[in-house]
mmCIF file of C-alpha atoms and ligand atoms in Angstrom:
data_model
loop_
_atom_site.group_PDB
_atom_site.id
_atom_site.type_symbol
_atom_site.label_atom_id
_atom_site.label_comp_id
_atom_site.label_asym_id
_atom_site.label_seq_id
_atom_site.Cartn_x
_atom_site.Cartn_y
_atom_site.Cartn_z
ATOM 1 C CA MET A 607 0.000 0.000 0.000
ATOM 2 C CA PRO A 608 1.549 3.405 -0.995
ATOM 3 C CA PRO A 609 2.320 5.662 2.028
ATOM 4 C CA SER A 610 -0.268 8.268 0.922
ATOM 5 C CA THR A 611 -3.060 5.623 0.997
ATOM 6 C CA ARG A 612 -1.877 4.436 4.446
ATOM 7 C CA ILE A 613 -2.077 7.979 5.800
ATOM 8 C CA ARG A 614 -5.552 8.424 4.272
ATOM 9 C CA ASN A 615 -6.709 5.128 5.865
ATOM 10 C CA THR A 616 -5.278 6.049 9.265
ATOM 11 C CA LEU A 617 -6.977 9.457 9.087
ATOM 12 C CA ALA A 618 -10.283 7.896 8.072
ATOM 13 C CA THR A 619 -10.091 5.445 11.010
ATOM 14 C CA ALA A 620 -9.314 8.300 13.431
ATOM 15 C CA VAL A 621 -12.291 10.301 12.143
ATOM 16 C CA ARG A 622 -14.571 7.235 12.555
ATOM 17 C CA VAL A 623 -13.370 6.680 16.163
ATOM 18 C CA VAL A 624 -14.035 10.336 17.037
ATOM 19 C CA LEU A 625 -17.468 10.192 15.393
ATOM 20 C CA VAL A 626 -18.437 7.055 17.317
ATOM 21 C CA ALA A 627 -17.236 8.597 20.588
ATOM 22 C CA VAL A 628 -19.134 11.855 19.971
ATOM 23 C CA THR A 629 -22.327 9.944 19.064
ATOM 24 C CA ALA A 630 -22.026 7.769 22.194
ATOM 25 C CA LEU A 631 -21.560 10.856 24.374
ATOM 26 C CA ALA A 632 -24.520 12.633 22.780
ATOM 27 C CA LEU A 633 -26.700 9.529 23.287
ATOM 28 C CA SER A 634 -25.700 9.134 26.916
ATOM 29 C CA LEU A 635 -26.565 12.783 27.592
ATOM 30 C CA THR A 636 -30.010 12.488 25.994
ATOM 31 C CA THR A 637 -31.066 9.114 27.450
ATOM 32 C CA VAL A 638 -34.735 9.332 28.478
ATOM 33 C CA PRO A 639 -37.015 6.565 29.642
ATOM 34 C CA PRO A 640 -38.455 4.666 26.666
ATOM 35 C CA ALA A 641 -41.956 5.677 27.671
ATOM 36 C CA GLN A 642 -41.064 9.356 27.266
ATOM 37 C CA ALA A 643 -38.892 8.894 24.232
ATOM 38 C CA ALA A 644 -41.808 7.780 22.066
ATOM 39 C CA GLY A 645 -43.628 11.127 22.530
ATOM 40 C CA GLY A 646 -47.006 11.878 20.922
ATOM 41 C CA GLY A 647 -50.552 11.032 21.971
ATOM 42 C CA PRO A 648 -51.884 8.021 23.851
ATOM 43 C CA SER A 649 -51.322 4.590 22.353
ATOM 44 C CA ILE A 650 -52.061 0.929 22.945
ATOM 45 C CA SER A 651 -50.270 -2.090 21.527
ATOM 46 C CA LYS A 652 -50.432 -5.871 21.931
ATOM 47 C CA LYS A 653 -47.714 -8.525 22.211
ATOM 48 C CA HIS A 654 -47.564 -12.222 22.980
ATOM 49 C CA PHE A 655 -46.697 -12.706 26.685
ATOM 50 C CA GLY A 656 -46.675 -16.464 27.105
ATOM 51 C CA THR A 657 -48.460 -19.753 26.499
ATOM 52 C CA LEU A 658 -50.309 -21.769 29.145
ATOM 53 C CA SER A 659 -49.707 -25.520 29.487
ATOM 54 C CA ASN A 660 -53.037 -26.115 27.683
ATOM 55 C CA GLY A 661 -51.687 -24.237 24.632
ATOM 56 C CA LYS A 662 -53.755 -21.070 25.189
ATOM 57 C CA LYS A 663 -51.903 -17.884 24.315
ATOM 58 C CA ILE A 664 -51.739 -14.915 26.662
ATOM 59 C CA ASP A 665 -51.212 -11.353 25.470
ATOM 60 C CA VAL A 666 -49.819 -8.282 27.140
ATOM 61 C CA TYR A 667 -51.286 -4.904 26.191
ATOM 62 C CA THR A 668 -49.175 -1.804 26.704
ATOM 63 C CA LEU A 669 -51.129 1.398 27.316
ATOM 64 C CA ARG A 670 -49.320 4.718 27.174
ATOM 65 C CA ASN A 671 -50.603 8.229 27.796
ATOM 66 C CA SER A 672 -49.210 11.460 26.370
ATOM 67 C CA GLY A 673 -47.238 12.156 29.557
ATOM 68 C CA GLY A 674 -45.301 8.906 29.154
ATOM 69 C CA MET A 675 -47.069 6.876 31.875
ATOM 70 C CA ARG A 676 -47.162 3.243 30.806
ATOM 71 C CA VAL A 677 -49.374 0.409 32.028
ATOM 72 C CA LYS A 678 -49.122 -3.236 30.996
ATOM 73 C CA ILE A 679 -52.156 -5.505 31.291
ATOM 74 C CA LEU A 680 -52.288 -9.283 30.786
ATOM 75 C CA THR A 681 -55.244 -11.186 29.365
ATOM 76 C CA TYR A 682 -54.438 -13.761 32.084
ATOM 77 C CA GLY A 683 -56.285 -12.639 35.246
ATOM 78 C CA GLY A 684 -56.651 -9.107 33.859
ATOM 79 C CA ILE A 685 -53.379 -8.506 35.660
ATOM 80 C CA LEU A 686 -51.817 -5.044 35.923
ATOM 81 C CA GLN A 687 -48.314 -6.326 35.258
ATOM 82 C CA SER A 688 -46.454 -3.030 35.265
ATOM 83 C CA ILE A 689 -47.284 0.598 36.084
ATOM 84 C CA GLU A 690 -44.607 3.146 35.190
ATOM 85 C CA VAL A 691 -45.138 6.573 36.721
ATOM 86 C CA PRO A 692 -42.867 9.604 37.197
ATOM 87 C CA GLY A 693 -41.425 10.767 40.497
ATOM 88 C CA SER A 694 -41.134 14.423 41.496
ATOM 89 C CA GLY A 695 -37.861 14.732 39.535
ATOM 90 C CA GLY A 696 -39.532 13.256 36.439
ATOM 91 C CA GLU A 697 -37.843 9.833 36.760
ATOM 92 C CA PHE A 698 -40.046 6.882 35.867
ATOM 93 C CA ALA A 699 -40.306 3.696 37.933
ATOM 94 C CA ASN A 700 -42.517 0.615 37.792
ATOM 95 C CA VAL A 701 -44.464 0.909 41.064
ATOM 96 C CA THR A 702 -46.363 -2.373 41.061
ATOM 97 C CA LEU A 703 -45.098 -5.827 42.051
ATOM 98 C CA GLY A 704 -45.222 -8.518 39.396
ATOM 99 C CA PHE A 705 -43.347 -11.056 37.294
ATOM 100 C CA ASP A 706 -41.691 -10.881 33.885
ATOM 101 C CA ASN A 707 -43.056 -14.293 32.786
ATOM 102 C CA LEU A 708 -46.366 -16.153 32.650
ATOM 103 C CA SER A 709 -45.249 -19.296 34.437
ATOM 104 C CA ASP A 710 -44.503 -17.409 37.680
ATOM 105 C CA TYR A 711 -47.978 -15.842 37.563
ATOM 106 C CA VAL A 712 -49.532 -19.287 37.127
ATOM 107 C CA LYS A 713 -47.471 -21.030 39.812
ATOM 108 C CA LYS A 714 -46.502 -18.502 42.451
ATOM 109 C CA SER A 715 -48.470 -15.298 42.354
ATOM 110 C CA PRO A 716 -49.893 -13.975 45.640
ATOM 111 C CA TYR A 717 -52.589 -12.228 43.558
ATOM 112 C CA PHE A 718 -50.211 -9.635 42.044
ATOM 113 C CA GLY A 719 -52.240 -7.000 40.143
ATOM 114 C CA CYS A 720 -55.144 -9.314 39.268
ATOM 115 C CA ILE A 721 -58.892 -8.958 38.978
ATOM 116 C CA THR A 722 -60.083 -10.696 42.115
ATOM 117 C CA GLY A 723 -63.409 -12.541 42.189
ATOM 118 C CA ARG A 724 -66.051 -13.771 42.223
ATOM 119 C CA TYR A 725 -65.763 -12.885 45.891
ATOM 120 C CA ALA A 726 -62.647 -10.915 46.722
ATOM 121 C CA ASN A 727 -61.391 -11.483 50.297
ATOM 122 C CA ARG A 728 -62.762 -14.127 52.663
ATOM 123 C CA VAL A 729 -65.960 -16.095 53.169
ATOM 124 C CA ALA A 730 -65.957 -17.993 56.471
ATOM 125 C CA LYS A 731 -65.494 -21.745 55.985
ATOM 126 C CA GLY A 732 -66.476 -21.225 52.316
ATOM 127 C CA ARG A 733 -70.139 -21.478 53.243
ATOM 128 C CA PHE A 734 -73.122 -19.238 52.790
ATOM 129 C CA THR A 735 -76.891 -19.488 52.498
ATOM 130 C CA LEU A 736 -78.898 -17.524 49.943
ATOM 131 C CA ASP A 737 -82.699 -17.641 49.650
ATOM 132 C CA GLY A 738 -82.659 -20.684 51.939
ATOM 133 C CA LYS A 739 -80.197 -22.610 49.766
ATOM 134 C CA ARG A 740 -76.773 -23.588 51.100
ATOM 135 C CA TYR A 741 -73.674 -23.148 48.981
ATOM 136 C CA ARG A 742 -70.193 -24.532 49.432
ATOM 137 C CA LEU A 743 -67.061 -22.800 48.125
ATOM 138 C CA ALA A 744 -63.462 -24.052 48.245
ATOM 139 C CA ALA A 745 -61.541 -23.655 51.504
ATOM 140 C CA ASN A 746 -58.293 -22.368 49.994
ATOM 141 C CA ASP A 747 -57.057 -20.239 52.907
ATOM 142 C CA GLY A 748 -56.917 -22.405 56.026
ATOM 143 C CA PRO A 749 -60.555 -23.117 56.838
ATOM 144 C CA ASN A 750 -61.823 -20.205 54.717
ATOM 145 C CA HIS A 751 -62.554 -19.269 51.127
ATOM 146 C CA LEU A 752 -60.255 -16.551 49.713
ATOM 147 C CA HIS A 753 -60.341 -14.447 46.534
ATOM 148 C CA GLY A 754 -62.740 -16.596 44.515
ATOM 149 C CA GLY A 755 -61.280 -20.032 45.216
ATOM 150 C CA VAL A 756 -58.786 -22.412 43.678
ATOM 151 C CA LYS A 757 -59.227 -21.022 40.176
ATOM 152 C CA GLY A 758 -60.683 -17.574 40.631
ATOM 153 C CA PHE A 759 -60.885 -14.658 38.206
ATOM 154 C CA ASP A 760 -57.157 -14.067 38.748
ATOM 155 C CA LYS A 761 -56.446 -17.307 36.844
ATOM 156 C CA ARG A 762 -58.978 -16.979 34.022
ATOM 157 C CA ILE A 763 -58.341 -15.844 30.473
ATOM 158 C CA TRP A 764 -60.127 -12.592 29.700
ATOM 159 C CA LYS A 765 -61.233 -11.505 26.244
ATOM 160 C CA ALA A 766 -59.702 -8.128 25.454
ATOM 161 C CA GLU A 767 -60.858 -5.240 23.230
ATOM 162 C CA PRO A 768 -58.628 -2.180 23.123
ATOM 163 C CA PHE A 769 -60.047 1.316 22.627
ATOM 164 C CA LYS A 770 -58.691 4.805 22.177
ATOM 165 C CA ARG A 771 -60.299 8.135 22.955
ATOM 166 C CA HIS A 772 -59.113 11.720 22.658
ATOM 167 C CA ASP A 773 -56.743 11.700 25.646
ATOM 168 C CA SER A 774 -57.135 8.202 27.060
ATOM 169 C CA VAL A 775 -56.668 4.580 26.077
ATOM 170 C CA GLY A 776 -58.126 1.449 27.537
ATOM 171 C CA LEU A 777 -58.961 -2.196 27.448
ATOM 172 C CA VAL A 778 -62.369 -3.830 27.815
ATOM 173 C CA LEU A 779 -61.976 -7.230 29.453
ATOM 174 C CA THR A 780 -64.824 -9.719 29.546
ATOM 175 C CA TYR A 781 -65.243 -13.119 31.097
ATOM 176 C CA THR A 782 -68.324 -15.292 31.487
ATOM 177 C CA SER A 783 -68.156 -17.489 34.552
ATOM 178 C CA PRO A 784 -70.388 -20.554 34.133
ATOM 179 C CA ASP A 785 -73.119 -21.459 36.628
ATOM 180 C CA GLY A 786 -71.511 -23.377 39.500
ATOM 181 C CA GLU A 787 -67.933 -22.368 38.746
ATOM 182 C CA GLU A 788 -65.920 -22.609 41.986
ATOM 183 C CA GLY A 789 -69.241 -23.376 43.710
ATOM 184 C CA TYR A 790 -70.893 -20.021 42.979
ATOM 185 C CA PRO A 791 -74.484 -20.043 41.697
ATOM 186 C CA GLY A 792 -75.484 -18.332 38.444
ATOM 187 C CA THR A 793 -73.748 -17.637 35.165
ATOM 188 C CA LEU A 794 -71.903 -14.397 35.824
ATOM 189 C CA ARG A 795 -71.204 -12.161 32.831
ATOM 190 C CA THR A 796 -68.355 -9.909 33.879
ATOM 191 C CA LYS A 797 -66.835 -6.856 32.279
ATOM 192 C CA VAL A 798 -63.886 -4.855 33.587
ATOM 193 C CA VAL A 799 -62.838 -1.704 31.728
ATOM 194 C CA TYR A 800 -59.355 -0.393 32.404
ATOM 195 C CA THR A 801 -58.774 3.197 31.248
ATOM 196 C CA LEU A 802 -55.473 5.043 31.380
ATOM 197 C CA THR A 803 -56.273 8.755 31.405
ATOM 198 C CA GLY A 804 -54.153 11.724 30.379
ATOM 199 C CA ASP A 805 -53.793 12.770 34.023
ATOM 200 C CA ASN A 806 -52.068 9.565 35.177
ATOM 201 C CA ARG A 807 -55.084 7.680 36.460
ATOM 202 C CA ILE A 808 -55.980 4.029 36.032
ATOM 203 C CA ARG A 809 -59.736 3.826 36.114
ATOM 204 C CA MET A 810 -61.378 0.435 36.653
ATOM 205 C CA ASP A 811 -65.090 0.060 35.870
ATOM 206 C CA TYR A 812 -66.636 -3.264 36.851
ATOM 207 C CA ARG A 813 -69.963 -4.620 35.650
ATOM 208 C CA ALA A 814 -71.624 -7.986 36.201
ATOM 209 C CA THR A 815 -74.993 -9.639 35.637
ATOM 210 C CA THR A 816 -76.209 -13.058 36.730
ATOM 211 C CA SER A 817 -78.675 -15.727 35.616
ATOM 212 C CA ARG A 818 -79.474 -16.831 39.209
ATOM 213 C CA PRO A 819 -79.260 -15.119 42.621
ATOM 214 C CA THR A 820 -75.601 -15.028 43.630
ATOM 215 C CA ILE A 821 -72.980 -13.077 45.552
ATOM 216 C CA VAL A 822 -70.319 -10.889 43.990
ATOM 217 C CA ASN A 823 -67.448 -8.721 45.214
ATOM 218 C CA LEU A 824 -64.851 -7.709 42.639
ATOM 219 C CA THR A 825 -61.637 -5.797 43.113
ATOM 220 C CA ASN A 826 -58.111 -5.368 41.824
ATOM 221 C CA HIS A 827 -55.258 -6.741 43.924
ATOM 222 C CA ALA A 828 -52.283 -4.590 42.834
ATOM 223 C CA TYR A 829 -49.387 -4.387 45.274
ATOM 224 C CA PHE A 830 -47.576 -1.048 45.270
ATOM 225 C CA ASN A 831 -44.142 0.159 46.164
ATOM 226 C CA LEU A 832 -43.918 3.814 45.142
ATOM 227 C CA ARG A 833 -40.109 3.686 45.376
ATOM 228 C CA GLY A 834 -40.276 1.170 42.518
ATOM 229 C CA GLU A 835 -40.903 -2.586 42.719
ATOM 230 C CA GLY A 836 -37.975 -4.489 44.200
ATOM 231 C CA ASN A 837 -36.653 -1.306 45.774
ATOM 232 C CA GLY A 838 -36.931 -2.136 49.477
ATOM 233 C CA ARG A 839 -39.765 -2.112 51.969
ATOM 234 C CA ILE A 840 -42.856 0.091 52.082
ATOM 235 C CA LEU A 841 -42.513 1.039 55.764
ATOM 236 C CA GLY A 842 -41.603 4.675 55.048
ATOM 237 C CA HIS A 843 -44.667 5.301 52.862
ATOM 238 C CA GLU A 844 -47.062 7.717 54.562
ATOM 239 C CA LEU A 845 -50.620 6.472 54.442
ATOM 240 C CA GLN A 846 -53.931 8.136 55.108
ATOM 241 C CA ILE A 847 -57.220 6.213 55.069
ATOM 242 C CA ASN A 848 -60.538 8.020 55.290
ATOM 243 C CA ALA A 849 -62.100 5.622 57.760
ATOM 244 C CA SER A 850 -62.940 5.944 61.432
ATOM 245 C CA ARG A 851 -64.159 2.347 61.808
ATOM 246 C CA TYR A 852 -63.073 -1.127 60.732
ATOM 247 C CA THR A 853 -64.146 -4.760 60.956
ATOM 248 C CA PRO A 854 -61.962 -6.554 63.575
ATOM 249 C CA VAL A 855 -61.026 -10.143 62.734
ATOM 250 C CA ASP A 856 -60.659 -13.493 64.450
ATOM 251 C CA LYS A 857 -57.485 -15.628 64.303
ATOM 252 C CA THR A 858 -58.340 -16.812 60.767
ATOM 253 C CA LEU A 859 -58.855 -13.213 59.561
ATOM 254 C CA ILE A 860 -62.654 -13.527 59.375
ATOM 255 C CA PRO A 861 -64.575 -10.487 60.706
ATOM 256 C CA THR A 862 -66.037 -11.038 64.159
ATOM 257 C CA GLY A 863 -69.141 -9.138 63.000
ATOM 258 C CA ARG A 864 -68.370 -6.058 65.087
ATOM 259 C CA ILE A 865 -67.852 -2.676 63.483
ATOM 260 C CA ALA A 866 -65.329 -1.027 65.801
ATOM 261 C CA ARG A 867 -63.872 2.445 66.182
ATOM 262 C CA LEU A 868 -60.265 2.947 65.077
ATOM 263 C CA GLY A 869 -59.555 5.839 67.465
ATOM 264 C CA GLY A 870 -56.678 5.028 69.859
ATOM 265 C CA THR A 871 -55.543 1.911 67.937
ATOM 266 C CA PRO A 872 -52.416 1.446 65.771
ATOM 267 C CA LEU A 873 -54.790 0.847 62.863
ATOM 268 C CA ASP A 874 -56.007 4.436 62.804
ATOM 269 C CA PHE A 875 -54.727 6.185 59.636
ATOM 270 C CA ARG A 876 -56.993 9.219 59.662
ATOM 271 C CA GLU A 877 -53.846 11.342 59.978
ATOM 272 C CA PRO A 878 -51.058 10.574 57.463
ATOM 273 C CA THR A 879 -48.697 8.132 59.225
ATOM 274 C CA ALA A 880 -45.738 6.034 58.086
ATOM 275 C CA ILE A 881 -46.870 2.443 57.526
ATOM 276 C CA GLY A 882 -43.926 1.178 59.604
ATOM 277 C CA GLU A 883 -44.478 3.417 62.594
ATOM 278 C CA ARG A 884 -46.833 1.114 64.537
ATOM 279 C CA ILE A 885 -46.735 -2.051 62.431
ATOM 280 C CA ASP A 886 -45.025 -4.201 65.086
ATOM 281 C CA SER A 887 -47.432 -3.169 67.848
ATOM 282 C CA ARG A 888 -48.571 -5.933 70.210
ATOM 283 C CA ASN A 889 -52.200 -4.893 69.668
ATOM 284 C CA GLN A 890 -54.192 -8.140 69.297
ATOM 285 C CA GLN A 891 -55.582 -7.201 65.867
ATOM 286 C CA MET A 892 -52.115 -6.389 64.585
ATOM 287 C CA VAL A 893 -50.774 -9.702 65.883
ATOM 288 C CA ARG A 894 -53.626 -11.576 64.189
ATOM 289 C CA GLY A 895 -52.950 -9.843 60.873
ATOM 290 C CA GLY A 896 -49.170 -10.245 61.171
ATOM 291 C CA GLY A 897 -49.240 -6.490 60.446
ATOM 292 C CA TYR A 898 -52.020 -4.703 58.596
ATOM 293 C CA ASP A 899 -54.547 -6.983 56.914
ATOM 294 C CA HIS A 900 -57.860 -5.362 57.748
ATOM 295 C CA ASN A 901 -61.012 -4.043 56.177
ATOM 296 C CA TYR A 902 -61.598 -0.333 56.763
ATOM 297 C CA VAL A 903 -65.177 0.937 56.817
ATOM 298 C CA LEU A 904 -64.892 4.058 54.694
ATOM 299 C CA ASP A 905 -66.319 7.340 55.964
ATOM 300 C CA SER A 906 -67.958 7.952 52.634
ATOM 301 C CA ARG A 907 -70.606 10.593 52.218
ATOM 302 C CA GLY A 908 -72.497 8.327 49.842
ATOM 303 C CA GLN A 909 -71.731 10.576 46.884
ATOM 304 C CA GLY A 910 -70.238 8.089 44.464
ATOM 305 C CA LEU A 911 -66.515 8.282 43.858
ATOM 306 C CA GLU A 912 -64.585 9.533 46.893
ATOM 307 C CA VAL A 913 -60.939 9.452 47.966
ATOM 308 C CA ALA A 914 -60.564 6.426 50.231
ATOM 309 C CA ALA A 915 -56.805 6.528 50.784
ATOM 310 C CA ARG A 916 -53.743 8.587 49.916
ATOM 311 C CA VAL A 917 -50.152 7.340 50.036
ATOM 312 C CA VAL A 918 -47.070 9.545 49.801
ATOM 313 C CA GLU A 919 -43.569 8.153 49.339
ATOM 314 C CA PRO A 920 -41.310 10.935 50.645
ATOM 315 C CA ASP A 921 -38.040 10.043 48.808
ATOM 316 C CA SER A 922 -39.436 9.811 45.267
ATOM 317 C CA GLY A 923 -42.315 12.242 45.864
ATOM 318 C CA ARG A 924 -44.714 9.767 44.243
ATOM 319 C CA VAL A 925 -48.327 9.854 45.426
ATOM 320 C CA LEU A 926 -51.117 7.312 44.980
ATOM 321 C CA GLU A 927 -54.759 8.023 45.721
ATOM 322 C CA VAL A 928 -57.365 5.284 45.740
ATOM 323 C CA ILE A 929 -60.748 6.676 44.758
ATOM 324 C CA THR A 930 -63.787 4.429 44.974
ATOM 325 C CA ASP A 931 -67.542 4.096 45.409
ATOM 326 C CA GLN A 932 -67.144 0.936 47.524
ATOM 327 C CA PRO A 933 -67.978 0.790 51.261
ATOM 328 C CA GLY A 934 -64.725 -0.911 52.333
ATOM 329 C CA LEU A 935 -60.982 -0.931 51.752
ATOM 330 C CA GLN A 936 -58.663 -3.804 52.691
ATOM 331 C CA PHE A 937 -55.261 -2.497 53.705
ATOM 332 C CA TYR A 938 -52.743 -5.343 53.422
ATOM 333 C CA SER A 939 -49.104 -4.535 54.230
ATOM 334 C CA GLY A 940 -47.519 -7.450 52.327
ATOM 335 C CA ASN A 941 -46.951 -9.515 55.471
ATOM 336 C CA PHE A 942 -46.889 -12.839 53.619
ATOM 337 C CA LEU A 943 -44.125 -11.796 51.201
ATOM 338 C CA ASP A 944 -40.977 -13.548 52.384
ATOM 339 C CA GLY A 945 -38.180 -12.825 49.907
ATOM 340 C CA THR A 946 -38.650 -16.035 47.902
ATOM 341 C CA LEU A 947 -40.327 -14.368 44.907
ATOM 342 C CA ARG A 948 -38.175 -12.662 42.298
ATOM 343 C CA GLY A 949 -40.045 -9.815 40.656
ATOM 344 C CA THR A 950 -40.261 -8.108 37.255
ATOM 345 C CA GLY A 951 -36.932 -6.317 37.583
ATOM 346 C CA GLY A 952 -35.087 -9.431 38.820
ATOM 347 C CA ARG A 953 -34.980 -8.449 42.494
ATOM 348 C CA SER A 954 -36.583 -10.381 45.341
ATOM 349 C CA TYR A 955 -39.611 -9.199 47.285
ATOM 350 C CA PRO A 956 -38.959 -9.293 51.029
ATOM 351 C CA LYS A 957 -41.659 -9.112 53.695
ATOM 352 C CA ARG A 958 -43.572 -5.816 53.474
ATOM 353 C CA SER A 959 -42.002 -4.717 50.206
ATOM 354 C CA GLY A 960 -45.426 -3.997 48.728
ATOM 355 C CA PHE A 961 -48.858 -3.026 50.021
ATOM 356 C CA ALA A 962 -52.369 -3.467 48.639
ATOM 357 C CA LEU A 963 -55.395 -1.211 49.041
ATOM 358 C CA GLU A 964 -58.326 -3.308 47.861
ATOM 359 C CA SER A 965 -61.614 -1.445 47.420
ATOM 360 C CA GLN A 966 -64.377 -3.883 48.269
ATOM 361 C CA HIS A 967 -67.452 -4.956 50.173
ATOM 362 C CA PHE A 968 -66.663 -6.226 53.655
ATOM 363 C CA PRO A 969 -65.216 -9.737 53.996
ATOM 364 C CA ASP A 970 -67.729 -12.462 54.851
ATOM 365 C CA SER A 971 -70.710 -10.219 54.044
ATOM 366 C CA PRO A 972 -72.747 -13.214 52.765
ATOM 367 C CA ASN A 973 -72.815 -14.440 56.386
ATOM 368 C CA ARG A 974 -73.323 -11.053 58.085
ATOM 369 C CA LYS A 975 -76.727 -9.391 58.006
ATOM 370 C CA ASN A 976 -75.315 -6.151 59.494
ATOM 371 C CA PHE A 977 -72.847 -5.661 56.595
ATOM 372 C CA PRO A 978 -73.899 -4.089 53.261
ATOM 373 C CA SER A 979 -75.316 -6.770 50.965
ATOM 374 C CA THR A 980 -73.267 -8.440 48.214
ATOM 375 C CA VAL A 981 -76.235 -10.275 46.694
ATOM 376 C CA LEU A 982 -76.829 -9.883 42.965
ATOM 377 C CA ARG A 983 -80.107 -10.976 41.405
ATOM 378 C CA PRO A 984 -81.103 -11.631 37.798
ATOM 379 C CA GLY A 985 -82.142 -8.375 36.145
ATOM 380 C CA ASP A 986 -79.928 -6.273 38.428
ATOM 381 C CA VAL A 987 -76.568 -4.905 37.347
ATOM 382 C CA TYR A 988 -73.510 -4.919 39.608
ATOM 383 C CA ARG A 989 -71.535 -1.769 38.882
ATOM 384 C CA THR A 990 -68.581 -0.290 40.698
ATOM 385 C CA THR A 991 -65.620 1.967 39.944
ATOM 386 C CA THR A 992 -62.189 2.387 41.505
ATOM 387 C CA ILE A 993 -59.395 4.702 40.388
ATOM 388 C CA TYR A 994 -55.659 4.584 41.126
ATOM 389 C CA ALA A 995 -54.640 8.234 40.724
ATOM 390 C CA PHE A 996 -50.902 8.986 40.544
ATOM 391 C CA SER A 997 -49.260 12.348 41.112
ATOM 392 C CA THR A 998 -46.231 13.823 42.900
ATOM 393 C CA VAL A 999 -45.587 16.162 45.811
HETATM 394 C C1 GLA B 1796 -55.462 -10.266 50.788
HETATM 395 C C2 GLA B 1796 -55.630 -10.919 52.107
HETATM 396 C C3 GLA B 1796 -54.317 -11.272 52.671
HETATM 397 C C4 GLA B 1796 -53.547 -12.156 51.713
HETATM 398 C C5 GLA B 1796 -53.415 -11.452 50.404
HETATM 399 C C6 GLA B 1796 -52.782 -12.325 49.360
HETATM 400 O O1 GLA B 1796 -55.027 -8.992 50.888
HETATM 401 O O2 GLA B 1796 -56.375 -10.125 53.002
HETATM 402 O O3 GLA B 1796 -54.502 -11.945 53.886
HETATM 403 O O4 GLA B 1796 -54.188 -13.362 51.542
HETATM 404 O O5 GLA B 1796 -54.681 -11.071 49.927
HETATM 405 O O6 GLA B 1796 -51.610 -12.911 49.802
#
């Protein structure tokens, strides 16, 4: 090679190296979360998430609003798999606990993010009587029935229809539960509409009708950690619940039937208080729950949607409000998490690394005449709405 060509080649290589370095530097300075990078209006897209052992395919829908908030929903269990919201400095984090694969949801999930039904929470000994007829549900939580049984709504495949409006996107999920499924009477036609709004809210509208008298109590069972899933415990989150009464429980977490005042107990969250401040109290109710695992009787004014709870995470500045028309709210402080589950981001979930705020009717209502009724009859429509509203301080 003549010397002039060698010099030209060496120069060309040097220019390429500099160009690559400058491009890399520019890219590293402009790195933004993928959700923000896409820009533009709201969008919704679908991808294959996994295949069940019976060959059925499960999809994941990704909803995105114009501010960059992103929510992923599975057709398995209607699960909120991921919720990415900004902190006060604009940094996005996934604030809900979950898995990155279908098999973990099928085998190990403690109800992460799912639609919970037909009867969310507990029914004592799985028994109830309706119109003089006795019914028997599975005892899948010690002696009691929990969250719809062995194969509840959290493990069903939901039909999904995406939609898009001016500043929101959503998914209509439907599932028809046959008469007698998990022991419940009546064919229950169920519809859950998830909407991601432009102002960082996840709205959940539930609707159900039945062919025979039955009981129904639907909720969503998302666990939150506003620091980001897998990022430590939730003990520093400051919680406020708009309730001055609750339903105390027996040793198996079934309500005793009493509606008791919260004043003077470590369960009182009328003033914003860190979740960890009183969680290890020797109070009998706290010992029974292994922490917080109680139904709060909301002080609602009976005017439809009202703020039931507000949670502030001081380090990230992230705020979650739970807005609902339901009479009760189960506050569960993740006491059964034990570090054995590895979550979406690859990190393990220790005890109390997530909390749930489940809007609902009171546990064991089918056996308690003094609790609001959960009976649904043919011709009537079960309708309820809950919103997870995210913001920052
Ligand atoms: C609910 C219950 C808890 C627990 C979780 C799931 O919140 O109240 O006791 O069963 O679900 O692990």
